[in-house]
PDB file of N, CA, C and O in Angstrom:
ATOM      1  N   MET A 456      54.263  38.560  62.264  1.00  0.00           N
ATOM      2  CA  MET A 456      53.521  38.280  63.451  1.00  0.00           C
ATOM      3  C   MET A 456      53.620  36.693  64.176  1.00  0.00           C
ATOM      4  O   MET A 456      53.843  36.755  64.813  1.00  0.00           O
ATOM      5  N   PHE A 457      54.404  35.688  62.858  1.00  0.00           N
ATOM      6  CA  PHE A 457      54.275  34.372  63.576  1.00  0.00           C
ATOM      7  C   PHE A 457      55.841  34.153  63.504  1.00  0.00           C
ATOM      8  O   PHE A 457      56.754  32.818  63.182  1.00  0.00           O
ATOM      9  N   THR A 458      56.701  35.088  64.706  1.00  0.00           N
ATOM     10  CA  THR A 458      57.896  34.786  65.471  1.00  0.00           C
ATOM     11  C   THR A 458      57.875  34.240  65.807  1.00  0.00           C
ATOM     12  O   THR A 458      59.105  33.391  66.296  1.00  0.00           O
ATOM     13  N   GLY A 459      56.625  33.548  66.714  1.00  0.00           N
ATOM     14  CA  GLY A 459      57.395  32.373  68.085  1.00  0.00           C
ATOM     15  C   GLY A 459      57.172  33.163  69.217  1.00  0.00           C
ATOM     16  O   GLY A 459      57.655  32.835  70.208  1.00  0.00           O
ATOM     17  N   LEU A 460      57.553  34.308  69.111  1.00  0.00           N
ATOM     18  CA  LEU A 460      57.815  35.315  70.312  1.00  0.00           C
ATOM     19  C   LEU A 460      55.933  35.256  71.153  1.00  0.00           C
ATOM     20  O   LEU A 460      55.439  35.118  70.905  1.00  0.00           O
ATOM     21  N   ILE A 461      56.160  35.625  72.718  1.00  0.00           N
ATOM     22  CA  ILE A 461      55.284  35.857  73.378  1.00  0.00           C
ATOM     23  C   ILE A 461      55.139  36.605  74.270  1.00  0.00           C
ATOM     24  O   ILE A 461      56.273  37.926  74.215  1.00  0.00           O
ATOM     25  N   TRP A 462      53.828  37.725  73.555  1.00  0.00           N
ATOM     26  CA  TRP A 462      53.399  39.516  73.913  1.00  0.00           C
ATOM     27  C   TRP A 462      52.678  39.409  74.968  1.00  0.00           C
ATOM     28  O   TRP A 462      52.033  38.399  75.788  1.00  0.00           O
ATOM     29  N   THR A 463      52.951  40.114  76.048  1.00  0.00           N
ATOM     30  CA  THR A 463      52.312  40.034  77.556  1.00  0.00           C
ATOM     31  C   THR A 463      50.662  40.493  77.491  1.00  0.00           C
ATOM     32  O   THR A 463      50.626  41.009  75.785  1.00  0.00           O
ATOM     33  N   GLY A 464      49.890  40.800  77.932  1.00  0.00           N
ATOM     34  CA  GLY A 464      48.797  41.080  77.146  1.00  0.00           C
ATOM     35  C   GLY A 464      49.063  43.047  76.600  1.00  0.00           C
ATOM     36  O   GLY A 464      48.035  43.567  75.846  1.00  0.00           O
ATOM     37  N   GLN A 465      49.530  43.888  77.719  1.00  0.00           N
ATOM     38  CA  GLN A 465      49.353  44.806  77.786  1.00  0.00           C
ATOM     39  C   GLN A 465      50.339  45.102  76.276  1.00  0.00           C
ATOM     40  O   GLN A 465      50.238  46.183  75.641  1.00  0.00           O
ATOM     41  N   LYS A 466      51.415  44.485  75.783  1.00  0.00           N
ATOM     42  CA  LYS A 466      52.622  44.421  74.884  1.00  0.00           C
ATOM     43  C   LYS A 466      51.529  44.533  73.548  1.00  0.00           C
ATOM     44  O   LYS A 466      51.046  44.555  72.933  1.00  0.00           O
ATOM     45  N   SER A 467      50.572  43.417  73.838  1.00  0.00           N
ATOM     46  CA  SER A 467      49.594  42.923  72.706  1.00  0.00           C
ATOM     47  C   SER A 467      48.567  44.138  72.011  1.00  0.00           C
ATOM     48  O   SER A 467      48.097  44.371  70.836  1.00  0.00           O
ATOM     49  N   LEU A 468      48.230  44.727  72.700  1.00  0.00           N
ATOM     50  CA  LEU A 468      47.276  45.633  73.088  1.00  0.00           C
ATOM     51  C   LEU A 468      48.383  46.918  72.412  1.00  0.00           C
ATOM     52  O   LEU A 468      47.602  47.640  71.405  1.00  0.00           O
ATOM     53  N   GLU A 469      49.110  47.419  72.485  1.00  0.00           N
ATOM     54  CA  GLU A 469      50.345  48.394  72.002  1.00  0.00           C
ATOM     55  C   GLU A 469      50.402  48.004  70.515  1.00  0.00           C
ATOM     56  O   GLU A 469      50.674  48.489  69.891  1.00  0.00           O
ATOM     57  N   LEU A 470      50.705  46.863  70.330  1.00  0.00           N
ATOM     58  CA  LEU A 470      50.813  46.033  69.533  1.00  0.00           C
ATOM     59  C   LEU A 470      49.700  45.718  67.971  1.00  0.00           C
ATOM     60  O   LEU A 470      49.658  45.754  66.704  1.00  0.00           O
ATOM     61  N   GLY A 471      48.357  45.850  68.512  1.00  0.00           N
ATOM     62  CA  GLY A 471      47.516  45.550  68.180  1.00  0.00           C
ATOM     63  C   GLY A 471      46.852  44.638  68.000  1.00  0.00           C
ATOM     64  O   GLY A 471      46.095  44.128  66.688  1.00  0.00           O
ATOM     65  N   LEU A 472      47.463  43.448  68.340  1.00  0.00           N
ATOM     66  CA  LEU A 472      47.621  42.204  67.880  1.00  0.00           C
ATOM     67  C   LEU A 472      45.960  41.798  69.132  1.00  0.00           C
ATOM     68  O   LEU A 472      45.755  41.010  68.906  1.00  0.00           O
ATOM     69  N   ALA A 473      45.555  42.767  70.286  1.00  0.00           N
ATOM     70  CA  ALA A 473      44.259  42.362  71.066  1.00  0.00           C
ATOM     71  C   ALA A 473      43.542  43.846  70.982  1.00  0.00           C
ATOM     72  O   ALA A 473      43.901  44.632  70.468  1.00  0.00           O
ATOM     73  N   ASP A 474      42.720  43.754  71.578  1.00  0.00           N
ATOM     74  CA  ASP A 474      41.315  44.406  71.062  1.00  0.00           C
ATOM     75  C   ASP A 474      41.255  44.859  72.346  1.00  0.00           C
ATOM     76  O   ASP A 474      40.887  46.685  73.228  1.00  0.00           O
ATOM     77  N   ALA A 475      40.919  44.582  73.454  1.00  0.00           N
ATOM     78  CA  ALA A 475      40.573  44.292  74.751  1.00  0.00           C
ATOM     79  C   ALA A 475      41.402  43.684  75.690  1.00  0.00           C
ATOM     80  O   ALA A 475      41.545  42.150  75.556  1.00  0.00           O
ATOM     81  N   PHE A 476      41.174  43.822  77.404  1.00  0.00           N
ATOM     82  CA  PHE A 476      40.952  42.711  78.417  1.00  0.00           C
ATOM     83  C   PHE A 476      39.649  42.016  78.619  1.00  0.00           C
ATOM     84  O   PHE A 476      39.239  42.683  78.335  1.00  0.00           O
ATOM     85  N   GLY A 477      39.856  40.640  78.721  1.00  0.00           N
ATOM     86  CA  GLY A 477      38.481  40.311  79.148  1.00  0.00           C
ATOM     87  C   GLY A 477      38.680  38.783  79.423  1.00  0.00           C
ATOM     88  O   GLY A 477      39.302  37.888  78.807  1.00  0.00           O
ATOM     89  N   SER A 478      37.371  38.363  79.896  1.00  0.00           N
ATOM     90  CA  SER A 478      37.486  37.022  80.189  1.00  0.00           C
ATOM     91  C   SER A 478      36.978  35.888  79.299  1.00  0.00           C
ATOM     92  O   SER A 478      35.978  36.516  78.996  1.00  0.00           O
ATOM     93  N   LEU A 479      36.407  34.626  79.485  1.00  0.00           N
ATOM     94  CA  LEU A 479      35.741  33.984  78.811  1.00  0.00           C
ATOM     95  C   LEU A 479      34.430  34.833  79.078  1.00  0.00           C
ATOM     96  O   LEU A 479      33.164  34.882  78.302  1.00  0.00           O
ATOM     97  N   ASP A 480      34.160  34.516  80.740  1.00  0.00           N
ATOM     98  CA  ASP A 480      32.796  35.158  80.564  1.00  0.00           C
ATOM     99  C   ASP A 480      32.328  36.341  80.574  1.00  0.00           C
ATOM    100  O   ASP A 480      30.710  37.051  80.086  1.00  0.00           O
ATOM    101  N   TYR A 481      32.905  37.463  80.538  1.00  0.00           N
ATOM    102  CA  TYR A 481      33.005  38.805  80.111  1.00  0.00           C
ATOM    103  C   TYR A 481      32.595  38.683  78.935  1.00  0.00           C
ATOM    104  O   TYR A 481      31.616  39.532  77.808  1.00  0.00           O
ATOM    105  N   VAL A 482      33.242  37.645  77.475  1.00  0.00           N
ATOM    106  CA  VAL A 482      33.123  38.314  76.438  1.00  0.00           C
ATOM    107  C   VAL A 482      31.514  37.154  75.702  1.00  0.00           C
ATOM    108  O   VAL A 482      30.614  38.286  75.321  1.00  0.00           O
ATOM    109  N   ALA A 483      31.368  36.424  76.645  1.00  0.00           N
ATOM    110  CA  ALA A 483      30.179  35.691  76.535  1.00  0.00           C
ATOM    111  C   ALA A 483      29.057  37.101  76.772  1.00  0.00           C
ATOM    112  O   ALA A 483      27.780  36.176  76.253  1.00  0.00           O
ATOM    113  N   ARG A 484      28.798  37.036  77.418  1.00  0.00           N
ATOM    114  CA  ARG A 484      27.607  38.108  78.218  1.00  0.00           C
ATOM    115  C   ARG A 484      27.756  39.739  77.609  1.00  0.00           C
ATOM    116  O   ARG A 484      26.567  39.884  77.531  1.00  0.00           O
ATOM    117  N   GLU A 485      28.646  40.144  77.409  1.00  0.00           N
ATOM    118  CA  GLU A 485      28.985  41.542  76.927  1.00  0.00           C
ATOM    119  C   GLU A 485      28.953  41.750  75.572  1.00  0.00           C
ATOM    120  O   GLU A 485      28.037  42.547  74.439  1.00  0.00           O
ATOM    121  N   VAL A 486      30.104  40.761  74.496  1.00  0.00           N
ATOM    122  CA  VAL A 486      29.776  40.973  73.301  1.00  0.00           C
ATOM    123  C   VAL A 486      28.796  39.874  72.681  1.00  0.00           C
ATOM    124  O   VAL A 486      28.282  40.193  71.773  1.00  0.00           O
ATOM    125  N   ILE A 487      28.907  38.882  72.960  1.00  0.00           N
ATOM    126  CA  ILE A 487      27.909  37.806  72.072  1.00  0.00           C
ATOM    127  C   ILE A 487      26.679  38.085  72.239  1.00  0.00           C
ATOM    128  O   ILE A 487      25.691  37.467  71.768  1.00  0.00           O
ATOM    129  N   LYS A 488      26.614  38.200  74.061  1.00  0.00           N
ATOM    130  CA  LYS A 488      25.201  38.656  74.400  1.00  0.00           C
ATOM    131  C   LYS A 488      24.628  37.002  75.128  1.00  0.00           C
ATOM    132  O   LYS A 488      23.044  37.767  74.843  1.00  0.00           O
ATOM    133  N   ALA A 489      25.484  35.968  75.192  1.00  0.00           N
ATOM    134  CA  ALA A 489      24.465  35.380  75.680  1.00  0.00           C
ATOM    135  C   ALA A 489      23.726  35.198  76.946  1.00  0.00           C
ATOM    136  O   ALA A 489      24.276  36.001  77.946  1.00  0.00           O
ATOM    137  N   GLU A 490      22.385  34.935  77.564  1.00  0.00           N
ATOM    138  CA  GLU A 490      22.068  34.806  78.386  1.00  0.00           C
ATOM    139  C   GLU A 490      22.040  33.698  79.154  1.00  0.00           C
ATOM    140  O   GLU A 490      22.042  32.878  80.020  1.00  0.00           O
ATOM    141  N   ASN A 491      22.661  32.655  78.720  1.00  0.00           N
ATOM    142  CA  ASN A 491      22.108  31.227  79.712  1.00  0.00           C
ATOM    143  C   ASN A 491      23.553  30.784  78.731  1.00  0.00           C
ATOM    144  O   ASN A 491      23.832  30.416  77.864  1.00  0.00           O
ATOM    145  N   ILE A 492      24.822  30.801  80.290  1.00  0.00           N
ATOM    146  CA  ILE A 492      26.148  30.139  79.898  1.00  0.00           C
ATOM    147  C   ILE A 492      26.367  28.666  80.996  1.00  0.00           C
ATOM    148  O   ILE A 492      25.986  28.988  81.657  1.00  0.00           O
ATOM    149  N   VAL A 493      26.341  27.756  79.713  1.00  0.00           N
ATOM    150  CA  VAL A 493      26.598  26.132  80.597  1.00  0.00           C
ATOM    151  C   VAL A 493      28.244  26.360  80.574  1.00  0.00           C
ATOM    152  O   VAL A 493      29.107  26.362  79.632  1.00  0.00           O
ATOM    153  N   ASP A 494      28.680  26.193  82.048  1.00  0.00           N
ATOM    154  CA  ASP A 494      30.564  25.673  82.251  1.00  0.00           C
ATOM    155  C   ASP A 494      30.703  24.203  82.191  1.00  0.00           C
ATOM    156  O   ASP A 494      29.588  23.357  83.006  1.00  0.00           O
ATOM    157  N   TYR A 495      31.230  23.345  81.291  1.00  0.00           N
ATOM    158  CA  TYR A 495      31.127  22.153  80.609  1.00  0.00           C
ATOM    159  C   TYR A 495      32.317  21.484  81.544  1.00  0.00           C
ATOM    160  O   TYR A 495      32.932  20.360  81.025  1.00  0.00           O
ATOM    161  N   THR A 496      33.179  22.490  82.191  1.00  0.00           N
ATOM    162  CA  THR A 496      34.079  22.402  83.171  1.00  0.00           C
ATOM    163  C   THR A 496      34.337  20.603  83.581  1.00  0.00           C
ATOM    164  O   THR A 496      33.383  21.403  84.322  1.00  0.00           O
ATOM    165  N   GLN A 497      34.629  19.954  83.634  1.00  0.00           N
ATOM    166  CA  GLN A 497      34.876  18.718  84.471  1.00  0.00           C
ATOM    167  C   GLN A 497      34.975  18.894  85.653  1.00  0.00           C
ATOM    168  O   GLN A 497      36.489  19.522  85.790  1.00  0.00           O
ATOM    169  N   LYS A 498      34.627  18.899  86.303  1.00  0.00           N
ATOM    170  CA  LYS A 498      35.067  18.870  88.368  1.00  0.00           C
ATOM    171  C   LYS A 498      35.031  17.473  88.424  1.00  0.00           C
ATOM    172  O   LYS A 498      35.507  16.703  87.897  1.00  0.00           O
ATOM    173  N   GLU A 499      36.391  17.969  88.917  1.00  0.00           N
ATOM    174  CA  GLU A 499      37.220  16.487  90.155  1.00  0.00           C
ATOM    175  C   GLU A 499      36.463  16.156  91.229  1.00  0.00           C
ATOM    176  O   GLU A 499      35.550  16.268  91.962  1.00  0.00           O
ATOM    177  N   ASN A 500      36.452  14.653  90.749  1.00  0.00           N
ATOM    178  CA  ASN A 500      35.345  13.509  92.010  1.00  0.00           C
ATOM    179  C   ASN A 500      35.401  13.444  93.118  1.00  0.00           C
ATOM    180  O   ASN A 500      37.732  13.416  93.106  1.00  0.00           O
ATOM    181  N   LEU A 501      35.498  13.506  94.138  1.00  0.00           N
ATOM    182  CA  LEU A 501      36.179  12.399  95.421  1.00  0.00           C
ATOM    183  C   LEU A 501      37.096  12.436  95.086  1.00  0.00           C
ATOM    184  O   LEU A 501      38.250  11.710  95.810  1.00  0.00           O
ATOM    185  N   ALA A 502      36.772  10.830  94.264  1.00  0.00           N
ATOM    186  CA  ALA A 502      37.796   9.278  94.347  1.00  0.00           C
ATOM    187  C   ALA A 502      39.406  10.483  93.501  1.00  0.00           C
ATOM    188  O   ALA A 502      40.167   9.766  94.158  1.00  0.00           O
ATOM    189  N   GLU A 503      39.084  11.250  92.094  1.00  0.00           N
ATOM    190  CA  GLU A 503      40.270  12.572  91.873  1.00  0.00           C
ATOM    191  C   GLU A 503      40.680  12.784  92.729  1.00  0.00           C
ATOM    192  O   GLU A 503      42.030  12.708  93.044  1.00  0.00           O
ATOM    193  N   LYS A 504      40.707  13.667  93.875  1.00  0.00           N
ATOM    194  CA  LYS A 504      40.611  14.472  94.659  1.00  0.00           C
ATOM    195  C   LYS A 504      41.548  13.431  95.635  1.00  0.00           C
ATOM    196  O   LYS A 504      42.917  13.598  96.112  1.00  0.00           O
ATOM    197  N   PHE A 505      41.097  12.889  96.303  1.00  0.00           N
ATOM    198  CA  PHE A 505      42.029  11.854  97.160  1.00  0.00           C
ATOM    199  C   PHE A 505      43.149  11.199  96.225  1.00  0.00           C
ATOM    200  O   PHE A 505      44.371  11.270  97.099  1.00  0.00           O
ATOM    201  N   ALA A 506      43.539  10.670  95.145  1.00  0.00           N
ATOM    202  CA  ALA A 506      44.163   9.921  94.457  1.00  0.00           C
ATOM    203  C   ALA A 506      45.056  11.122  94.252  1.00  0.00           C
ATOM    204  O   ALA A 506      46.485  10.660  94.526  1.00  0.00           O
ATOM    205  N   ARG A 507      45.022  12.097  93.752  1.00  0.00           N
ATOM    206  CA  ARG A 507      45.801  13.202  93.540  1.00  0.00           C
ATOM    207  C   ARG A 507      46.864  13.781  95.291  1.00  0.00           C
ATOM    208  O   ARG A 507      47.592  13.756  94.385  1.00  0.00           O
ATOM    209  N   ARG A 508      45.549  13.923  95.785  1.00  0.00           N
ATOM    210  CA  ARG A 508      46.227  14.159  97.395  1.00  0.00           C
ATOM    211  C   ARG A 508      47.244  13.013  97.616  1.00  0.00           C
ATOM    212  O   ARG A 508      48.622  12.929  98.333  1.00  0.00           O
ATOM    213  N   PHE A 509      46.920  11.692  97.741  1.00  0.00           N
ATOM    214  CA  PHE A 509      47.765  10.493  97.892  1.00  0.00           C
ATOM    215  C   PHE A 509      48.877  10.447  97.343  1.00  0.00           C
ATOM    216  O   PHE A 509      49.995  10.230  97.493  1.00  0.00           O
ATOM    217  N   GLY A 510      48.541  10.380  96.297  1.00  0.00           N
ATOM    218  CA  GLY A 510      49.853  10.663  94.906  1.00  0.00           C
ATOM    219  C   GLY A 510      51.045  11.663  95.363  1.00  0.00           C
ATOM    220  O   GLY A 510      52.472  10.864  95.752  1.00  0.00           O
ATOM    221  N   ALA A 511      50.622  12.868  95.817  1.00  0.00           N
ATOM    222  CA  ALA A 511      51.367  13.712  96.328  1.00  0.00           C
ATOM    223  C   ALA A 511      52.570  13.501  97.766  1.00  0.00           C
ATOM    224  O   ALA A 511      53.683  13.721  97.794  1.00  0.00           O
ATOM    225  N   GLY A 512      51.675  12.502  98.385  1.00  0.00           N
ATOM    226  CA  GLY A 512      51.816  12.640  99.521  1.00  0.00           C
ATOM    227  C   GLY A 512      52.932  11.233  99.707  1.00  0.00           C
ATOM    228  O   GLY A 512      54.266  10.958 100.674  1.00  0.00           O
ATOM    229  N   ALA A 513      52.077  10.366  99.053  1.00  0.00           N
ATOM    230  CA  ALA A 513      53.672   9.137  98.607  1.00  0.00           C
ATOM    231  C   ALA A 513      54.885   9.785  97.776  1.00  0.00           C
ATOM    232  O   ALA A 513      55.645   8.778  98.801  1.00  0.00           O
ATOM    233  N   ALA A 514      54.669  10.273  97.246  1.00  0.00           N
ATOM    234  CA  ALA A 514      55.329  11.091  96.172  1.00  0.00           C
ATOM    235  C   ALA A 514      56.830  11.348  96.860  1.00  0.00           C
ATOM    236  O   ALA A 514      58.198  11.418  96.967  1.00  0.00           O
ATOM    237  N   SER A 515      56.379  12.556  98.200  1.00  0.00           N
ATOM    238  CA  SER A 515      56.849  13.311  99.507  1.00  0.00           C
ATOM    239  C   SER A 515      57.648  11.972  99.798  1.00  0.00           C
ATOM    240  O   SER A 515      58.945  12.863 100.469  1.00  0.00           O
ATOM    241  N   ALA A 516      56.784  11.694 100.198  1.00  0.00           N
ATOM    242  CA  ALA A 516      57.827  10.068 101.420  1.00  0.00           C
ATOM    243  C   ALA A 516      58.471   9.430 100.756  1.00  0.00           C
ATOM    244  O   ALA A 516      59.832   9.700 101.296  1.00  0.00           O
ATOM    245  N   ILE A 517      58.836   8.858  99.639  1.00  0.00           N
ATOM    246  CA  ILE A 517      59.232   8.524  99.159  1.00  0.00           C
ATOM    247  C   ILE A 517      60.328   8.639  98.802  1.00  0.00           C
ATOM    248  O   ILE A 517      61.758   8.998  98.607  1.00  0.00           O
ATOM    249  N   LEU A 518      60.250  10.688  98.165  1.00  0.00           N
ATOM    250  CA  LEU A 518      61.333  11.339  98.010  1.00  0.00           C
ATOM    251  C   LEU A 518      62.234  11.356  99.521  1.00  0.00           C
ATOM    252  O   LEU A 518      63.558  11.194  99.518  1.00  0.00           O
ATOM    253  N   GLU A 519      61.426  11.570 100.200  1.00  0.00           N
ATOM    254  CA  GLU A 519      61.915  11.921 101.450  1.00  0.00           C
ATOM    255  C   GLU A 519      63.137  10.618 102.211  1.00  0.00           C
ATOM    256  O   GLU A 519      64.161  10.834 102.288  1.00  0.00           O
ATOM    257  N   LEU A 520      62.568   9.833 101.935  1.00  0.00           N
ATOM    258  CA  LEU A 520      63.285   8.281 102.042  1.00  0.00           C
ATOM    259  C   LEU A 520      64.450   7.982 101.221  1.00  0.00           C
ATOM    260  O   LEU A 520      65.606   8.024 101.789  1.00  0.00           O
ATOM    261  N   ALA A 521      64.164   8.286 100.285  1.00  0.00           N
ATOM    262  CA  ALA A 521      66.002   8.385  98.782  1.00  0.00           C
ATOM    263  C   ALA A 521      66.677   9.179  99.734  1.00  0.00           C
ATOM    264  O   ALA A 521      67.912   9.197  99.279  1.00  0.00           O
ATOM    265  N   ILE A 522      66.160  10.131 100.205  1.00  0.00           N
ATOM    266  CA  ILE A 522      67.171  11.327 100.678  1.00  0.00           C
ATOM    267  C   ILE A 522      68.288  10.849 101.733  1.00  0.00           C
ATOM    268  O   ILE A 522      69.110  11.333 101.856  1.00  0.00           O
ATOM    269  N   ARG A 523      66.958  10.083 102.646  1.00  0.00           N
ATOM    270  CA  ARG A 523      67.542   9.282 103.761  1.00  0.00           C
ATOM    271  C   ARG A 523      69.038   8.301 103.550  1.00  0.00           C
ATOM    272  O   ARG A 523      69.744   8.177 103.991  1.00  0.00           O
ATOM    273  N   GLN A 524      68.813   8.022 101.811  1.00  0.00           N
ATOM    274  CA  GLN A 524      69.428   6.711 101.946  1.00  0.00           C
ATOM    275  C   GLN A 524      70.842   7.316 101.086  1.00  0.00           C
ATOM    276  O   GLN A 524      71.671   5.887 101.030  1.00  0.00           O
ATOM    277  N   VAL A 525      71.053   8.280 100.618  1.00  0.00           N
ATOM    278  CA  VAL A 525      72.036   8.898 100.085  1.00  0.00           C
ATOM    279  C   VAL A 525      73.001   8.643 101.685  1.00  0.00           C
ATOM    280  O   VAL A 525      72.853   9.457 102.495  1.00  0.00           O
ATOM    281  N   PRO A 526      74.452   7.991 100.985  1.00  0.00           N
ATOM    282  CA  PRO A 526      75.299   8.461 101.564  1.00  0.00           C
ATOM    283  C   PRO A 526      76.044   9.617 102.349  1.00  0.00           C
ATOM    284  O   PRO A 526      76.097  10.508 101.014  1.00  0.00           O
ATOM    285  N   GLN A 527      76.104  10.369 103.364  1.00  0.00           N
ATOM    286  CA  GLN A 527      76.607  11.598 103.210  1.00  0.00           C
ATOM    287  C   GLN A 527      78.377  11.649 103.207  1.00  0.00           C
ATOM    288  O   GLN A 527      78.675  10.705 103.471  1.00  0.00           O
ATOM    289  N   PRO A 528      78.793  12.575 102.670  1.00  0.00           N
ATOM    290  CA  PRO A 528      79.799  13.026 102.344  1.00  0.00           C
ATOM    291  C   PRO A 528      80.527  13.458 104.004  1.00  0.00           C
ATOM    292  O   PRO A 528      80.159  13.202 104.807  1.00  0.00           O
ATOM    293  N   ARG A 529      81.859  12.771 103.815  1.00  0.00           N
ATOM    294  CA  ARG A 529      82.829  12.412 105.706  1.00  0.00           C
ATOM    295  C   ARG A 529      83.877  13.831 105.131  1.00  0.00           C
ATOM    296  O   ARG A 529      84.238  13.889 104.194  1.00  0.00           O
TER     297      ARG A 529
END
């Protein structure tokens, strides 16, 4: 089992490595029977969204500028 190989969900079912498909919410609600589920996933705030978008835009502009600066073969 510890070979470092990665199995797909379907193959892991066939090999007996998993018992079923399910999401985190499914397990919490149906298996554990949790009544109150709290999602502690951190949400991106406005500043983080802006920084990510600005960073991607700036990187794209710098790459475009760099490509234009490379001499073209003759």
